[in-house]
């Protein structure tokens, strides 16, 4: 990347047992772009690799969750932009440069998101927010071919203006995992400027492959999914968030797929535990 023709950018990636995927992500970054790795997990060899490769590694000593890890990684960044990128993502050629080019064309926009896909041919649809009213984004199931304003961005890769990120206080660390991208998208759009989806910037992303899977991890993620869902619904003014959480758990428990899938049963258990943990908590109302 030509530092003289582009604004400065730093990449922040939050890892947890991610040594199997993060080196490929790092290799896909343009030359000269700083990578900051926040290792939330046990030492799986990632720290030695990152230090050998010349990347900054931050070890918080505990699992801060995604938002907390992102905030820690961004704390000392002085670049114009911060690109929060999942360890299991890989940038296609020119992806970051394209995002930065669009940032120059949309100076009032606060954040930008690339197009994701399992392969170059298999593109994901634009990710709709599960927090907004269902009809809010009429094109939520489309794949725009030109840069398009959207109500939320996919947290697997968000390029955000550093001053906008700092102005809203970064990620909400009460959201440990899941829905932190909905929350920060809605806050950025409301207070700092539009969000732009940039389909020409392509990123490969294998969903849920940042860490090796296990039944324990499935249950752990489901626990935090349900907590994040209820908390974020309440924070953004959606009605009866705890009832919505109850219905989510009931649907998961009565699914016939539980009969043949240990992972589905672990997911149902985790959601139930998450619901039980948050039912007695006071929730925020409208940020």
Coordinates of C-alpha atoms in Angstrom, one line a residue, residues 10-286:
X10 CA -4.3 -0.3 11.6
X11 CA -5.8 -3.8 11.7
X12 CA -7.1 -5.1 15.1
X13 CA -7.9 -8.8 15.4
X14 CA -9.2 -10.6 18.5
X15 CA -8.0 -14.2 18.7
X16 CA -8.9 -17.2 20.7
X17 CA -7.1 -20.5 19.8
X18 CA -6.6 -18.9 16.3
X19 CA -3.1 -19.9 15.4
X20 CA -4.5 -22.2 12.7
X21 CA -6.1 -19.3 10.8
X22 CA -4.7 -16.0 11.7
X23 CA -1.4 -16.3 9.8
X24 CA -3.3 -16.6 6.5
X25 CA -5.3 -13.5 7.4
X26 CA -2.1 -11.6 8.2
X27 CA -0.6 -12.7 4.9
X28 CA -3.5 -11.2 3.0
X29 CA -3.0 -7.7 4.4
X30 CA -1.2 -5.1 2.2
X31 CA 2.4 -4.6 3.0
X32 CA 3.1 -2.0 5.6
X33 CA -0.2 -2.2 7.4
X34 CA 0.1 -2.6 11.2
X35 CA -1.6 -5.7 12.7
X36 CA -2.4 -5.7 16.4
X37 CA -3.4 -9.1 17.8
X38 CA -5.3 -9.4 21.1
X39 CA -5.0 -13.0 22.3
X40 CA -8.0 -13.7 24.5
X41 CA -7.3 -17.4 24.8
X42 CA -4.6 -19.7 26.2
X43 CA -1.3 -19.6 24.4
X44 CA -1.6 -21.9 21.4
X45 CA 1.6 -20.7 19.7
X46 CA 0.0 -17.6 18.3
X47 CA 2.0 -15.2 20.4
X48 CA 5.4 -16.6 19.3
X49 CA 4.3 -16.6 15.7
X50 CA 3.0 -13.0 15.9
X51 CA 6.1 -11.7 17.6
X52 CA 8.4 -13.5 15.1
X53 CA 6.3 -12.0 12.2
X54 CA 6.7 -8.5 13.7
X55 CA 3.1 -8.0 14.8
X56 CA 2.1 -6.4 18.0
X57 CA 0.6 -8.9 20.5
X58 CA -1.5 -7.9 23.5
X59 CA -2.3 -10.6 26.2
X60 CA -5.0 -9.3 28.5
X61 CA -4.6 -12.3 30.9
X62 CA -8.3 -13.1 30.7
X63 CA -11.0 -13.5 28.0
X64 CA -12.3 -10.0 27.5
X65 CA -14.8 -11.0 24.8
X66 CA -14.9 -9.7 21.3
X67 CA -15.8 -6.0 22.1
X68 CA -13.5 -5.8 25.1
X69 CA -10.6 -7.2 23.0
X70 CA -11.3 -4.8 20.2
X71 CA -11.3 -1.9 22.6
X72 CA -8.0 -3.0 24.1
X73 CA -6.4 -3.4 20.7
X74 CA -7.6 0.0 19.5
X75 CA -6.5 1.8 22.7
X76 CA -3.2 3.1 21.4
X77 CA -3.9 3.2 17.7
X78 CA -3.1 6.6 16.1
X79 CA -4.1 5.7 12.5
X80 CA -6.9 7.5 10.7
X81 CA -8.8 4.2 10.4
X82 CA -9.2 1.0 12.4
X83 CA -10.0 -2.2 10.6
X84 CA -11.5 -4.7 13.0
X85 CA -11.0 -8.1 11.2
X86 CA -11.7 -11.7 12.3
X87 CA -8.8 -14.1 12.5
X88 CA -10.5 -16.4 10.0
X89 CA -11.0 -13.8 7.3
X90 CA -8.7 -13.3 4.2
X91 CA -8.7 -10.2 2.1
X92 CA -8.9 -10.5 -1.6
X93 CA -6.4 -8.4 -3.6
X94 CA -7.2 -4.7 -3.2
X95 CA -9.9 -5.1 -0.6
X96 CA -8.5 -2.7 2.0
X97 CA -7.4 -0.2 -0.6
X98 CA -11.0 -0.2 -2.0
X99 CA -12.5 0.4 1.4
X100 CA -10.2 3.3 2.0
X101 CA -11.0 4.7 -1.5
X102 CA -14.7 4.6 -0.7
X103 CA -14.0 6.3 2.6
X104 CA -12.5 9.2 0.7
X105 CA -15.6 9.4 -1.5
X106 CA -17.9 9.3 1.5
X107 CA -16.3 11.7 4.0
X108 CA -19.5 11.9 6.1
X109 CA -19.7 8.1 6.5
X110 CA -18.4 6.7 9.8
X111 CA -17.7 3.0 8.8
X112 CA -17.4 0.7 5.9
X113 CA -17.9 -3.0 5.3
X114 CA -16.7 -5.4 2.6
X115 CA -18.5 -8.1 0.8
X116 CA -18.0 -11.5 2.5
X117 CA -18.1 -15.0 0.9
X118 CA -17.0 -18.6 1.5
X119 CA -15.4 -18.4 -1.9
X120 CA -15.1 -15.8 -4.6
X121 CA -18.2 -17.2 -6.3
X122 CA -20.3 -17.9 -3.2
X123 CA -21.1 -14.5 -1.8
X124 CA -23.0 -13.9 1.4
X125 CA -26.1 -11.7 1.3
X126 CA -26.0 -8.4 3.0
X127 CA -26.2 -9.1 6.7
X128 CA -29.5 -7.8 8.2
X129 CA -29.5 -6.7 11.8
X130 CA -31.5 -9.0 14.1
X131 CA -32.1 -5.9 16.3
X132 CA -33.8 -3.6 13.9
X133 CA -37.4 -3.9 12.9
X134 CA -37.7 -6.6 10.3
X135 CA -38.8 -4.2 7.5
X136 CA -36.3 -1.5 8.2
X137 CA -33.9 -2.6 5.4
X138 CA -36.0 -3.5 2.4
X139 CA -32.9 -4.9 0.6
X140 CA -31.7 -7.0 3.4
X141 CA -31.7 -10.1 1.2
X142 CA -30.0 -8.6 -1.8
X143 CA -26.4 -8.3 -2.9
X144 CA -25.8 -4.7 -4.0
X145 CA -23.3 -4.3 -6.8
X146 CA -22.4 -0.7 -5.9
X147 CA -21.5 1.0 -2.6
X148 CA -24.7 1.2 -0.6
X149 CA -25.8 2.7 2.7
X150 CA -26.9 0.0 5.1
X151 CA -28.3 0.0 8.7
X152 CA -25.7 -2.4 10.0
X153 CA -22.3 -4.0 9.2
X154 CA -20.9 -7.5 9.6
X155 CA -18.5 -7.5 12.6
X156 CA -16.2 -10.0 10.8
X157 CA -14.7 -6.9 9.1
X158 CA -15.5 -3.3 9.9
X159 CA -13.4 -0.3 8.8
X160 CA -14.2 2.6 11.0
X161 CA -12.9 6.1 11.3
X162 CA -10.9 6.2 14.5
X163 CA -12.3 9.6 15.6
X164 CA -15.9 8.2 15.2
X165 CA -15.0 5.0 17.1
X166 CA -13.6 7.0 20.0
X167 CA -16.5 9.5 20.0
X168 CA -19.0 6.8 20.8
X169 CA -16.8 5.1 23.3
X170 CA -15.9 2.0 21.2
X171 CA -17.6 -1.3 21.7
X172 CA -20.0 -1.9 24.6
X173 CA -18.1 -4.4 26.8
X174 CA -21.2 -5.6 28.4
X175 CA -21.8 -7.5 25.2
X176 CA -19.3 -10.3 25.5
X177 CA -19.9 -12.0 22.2
X178 CA -22.5 -11.6 19.4
X179 CA -24.6 -8.5 18.6
X180 CA -21.7 -6.2 19.4
X181 CA -21.6 -5.4 15.7
X182 CA -25.3 -4.6 15.7
X183 CA -24.9 -2.3 18.7
X184 CA -21.8 -0.4 17.4
X185 CA -23.4 -0.1 13.9
X186 CA -26.5 1.4 15.2
X187 CA -24.6 3.8 17.5
X188 CA -22.2 4.9 14.7
X189 CA -25.1 5.5 12.2
X190 CA -27.1 7.5 14.7
X191 CA -24.3 9.7 16.1
X192 CA -21.4 9.7 13.6
X193 CA -22.6 9.1 10.1
X194 CA -23.8 6.5 7.6
X195 CA -22.5 3.0 7.2
X196 CA -21.5 2.0 3.7
X197 CA -21.4 -1.6 2.3
X198 CA -18.7 -1.8 -0.4
X199 CA -19.2 -4.9 -2.6
X200 CA -16.0 -4.3 -4.6
X201 CA -14.0 -5.0 -1.4
X202 CA -14.1 -8.8 -1.1
X203 CA -13.2 -10.9 1.9
X204 CA -13.3 -14.6 2.3
X205 CA -14.7 -15.7 5.6
X206 CA -15.5 -19.2 6.9
X207 CA -18.2 -18.7 9.5
X208 CA -17.4 -19.8 13.0
X209 CA -13.9 -21.0 12.2
X210 CA -11.8 -18.6 14.3
X211 CA -11.5 -21.2 17.0
X212 CA -11.7 -25.1 16.9
X213 CA -15.2 -26.3 17.8
X214 CA -16.3 -28.5 20.7
X215 CA -19.6 -29.1 22.5
X216 CA -18.3 -27.0 25.4
X217 CA -17.5 -24.1 23.0
X218 CA -20.9 -24.4 21.3
X219 CA -22.6 -24.1 24.7
X220 CA -20.4 -21.2 25.8
X221 CA -21.2 -19.3 22.6
X222 CA -24.9 -20.0 22.9
X223 CA -24.9 -18.7 26.4
X224 CA -23.4 -15.4 25.3
X225 CA -25.5 -15.3 22.2
X226 CA -28.7 -15.2 24.2
X227 CA -27.4 -12.7 26.7
X228 CA -26.2 -10.4 23.9
X229 CA -29.5 -10.7 22.1
X230 CA -31.6 -9.7 25.1
X231 CA -29.3 -7.0 26.2
X232 CA -29.0 -5.4 22.8
X233 CA -32.7 -5.6 22.1
X234 CA -33.3 -3.7 25.3
X235 CA -30.6 -1.2 24.7
X236 CA -32.0 -0.2 21.3
X237 CA -35.6 0.1 22.5
X238 CA -37.1 -3.1 21.2
X239 CA -40.2 -4.2 23.1
X240 CA -40.3 -7.1 25.6
X241 CA -36.7 -8.2 25.2
X242 CA -36.8 -10.8 27.9
X243 CA -39.9 -12.4 26.4
X244 CA -38.2 -12.5 23.0
X245 CA -35.3 -14.2 24.7
X246 CA -37.7 -16.8 26.2
X247 CA -39.3 -17.5 22.9
X248 CA -35.9 -17.9 21.3
X249 CA -34.9 -20.5 23.9
X250 CA -38.3 -22.4 23.6
X251 CA -37.9 -22.6 19.8
X252 CA -34.4 -24.0 20.2
X253 CA -35.5 -26.6 22.7
X254 CA -38.5 -27.9 20.8
X255 CA -36.6 -28.2 17.5
X256 CA -36.6 -31.8 16.2
X257 CA -33.0 -31.4 15.1
X258 CA -32.0 -31.8 18.8
X259 CA -32.8 -35.5 18.5
X260 CA -30.0 -36.1 16.1
X261 CA -27.5 -33.3 16.9
X262 CA -25.4 -33.1 20.1
X263 CA -24.3 -29.6 18.9
X264 CA -27.9 -28.4 18.8
X265 CA -28.6 -29.8 22.3
X266 CA -25.5 -28.0 23.6
X267 CA -26.7 -24.8 21.9
X268 CA -30.1 -25.1 23.5
X269 CA -28.5 -25.7 26.9
X270 CA -26.3 -22.6 26.5
X271 CA -29.2 -20.4 25.5
X272 CA -31.2 -21.6 28.4
X273 CA -28.3 -20.8 30.8
X274 CA -27.9 -17.4 29.2
X275 CA -31.5 -16.6 29.6
X276 CA -31.6 -17.7 33.2
X277 CA -28.5 -15.5 33.9
X278 CA -30.0 -12.3 32.5
X279 CA -33.7 -12.5 33.6
X280 CA -32.9 -10.9 36.9
X281 CA -30.7 -8.2 35.6
X282 CA -31.6 -4.6 35.1
X283 CA -31.3 -3.9 31.4
X284 CA -30.4 -0.6 29.6
X285 CA -33.2 1.2 27.8
X286 CA -32.4 3.3 24.8

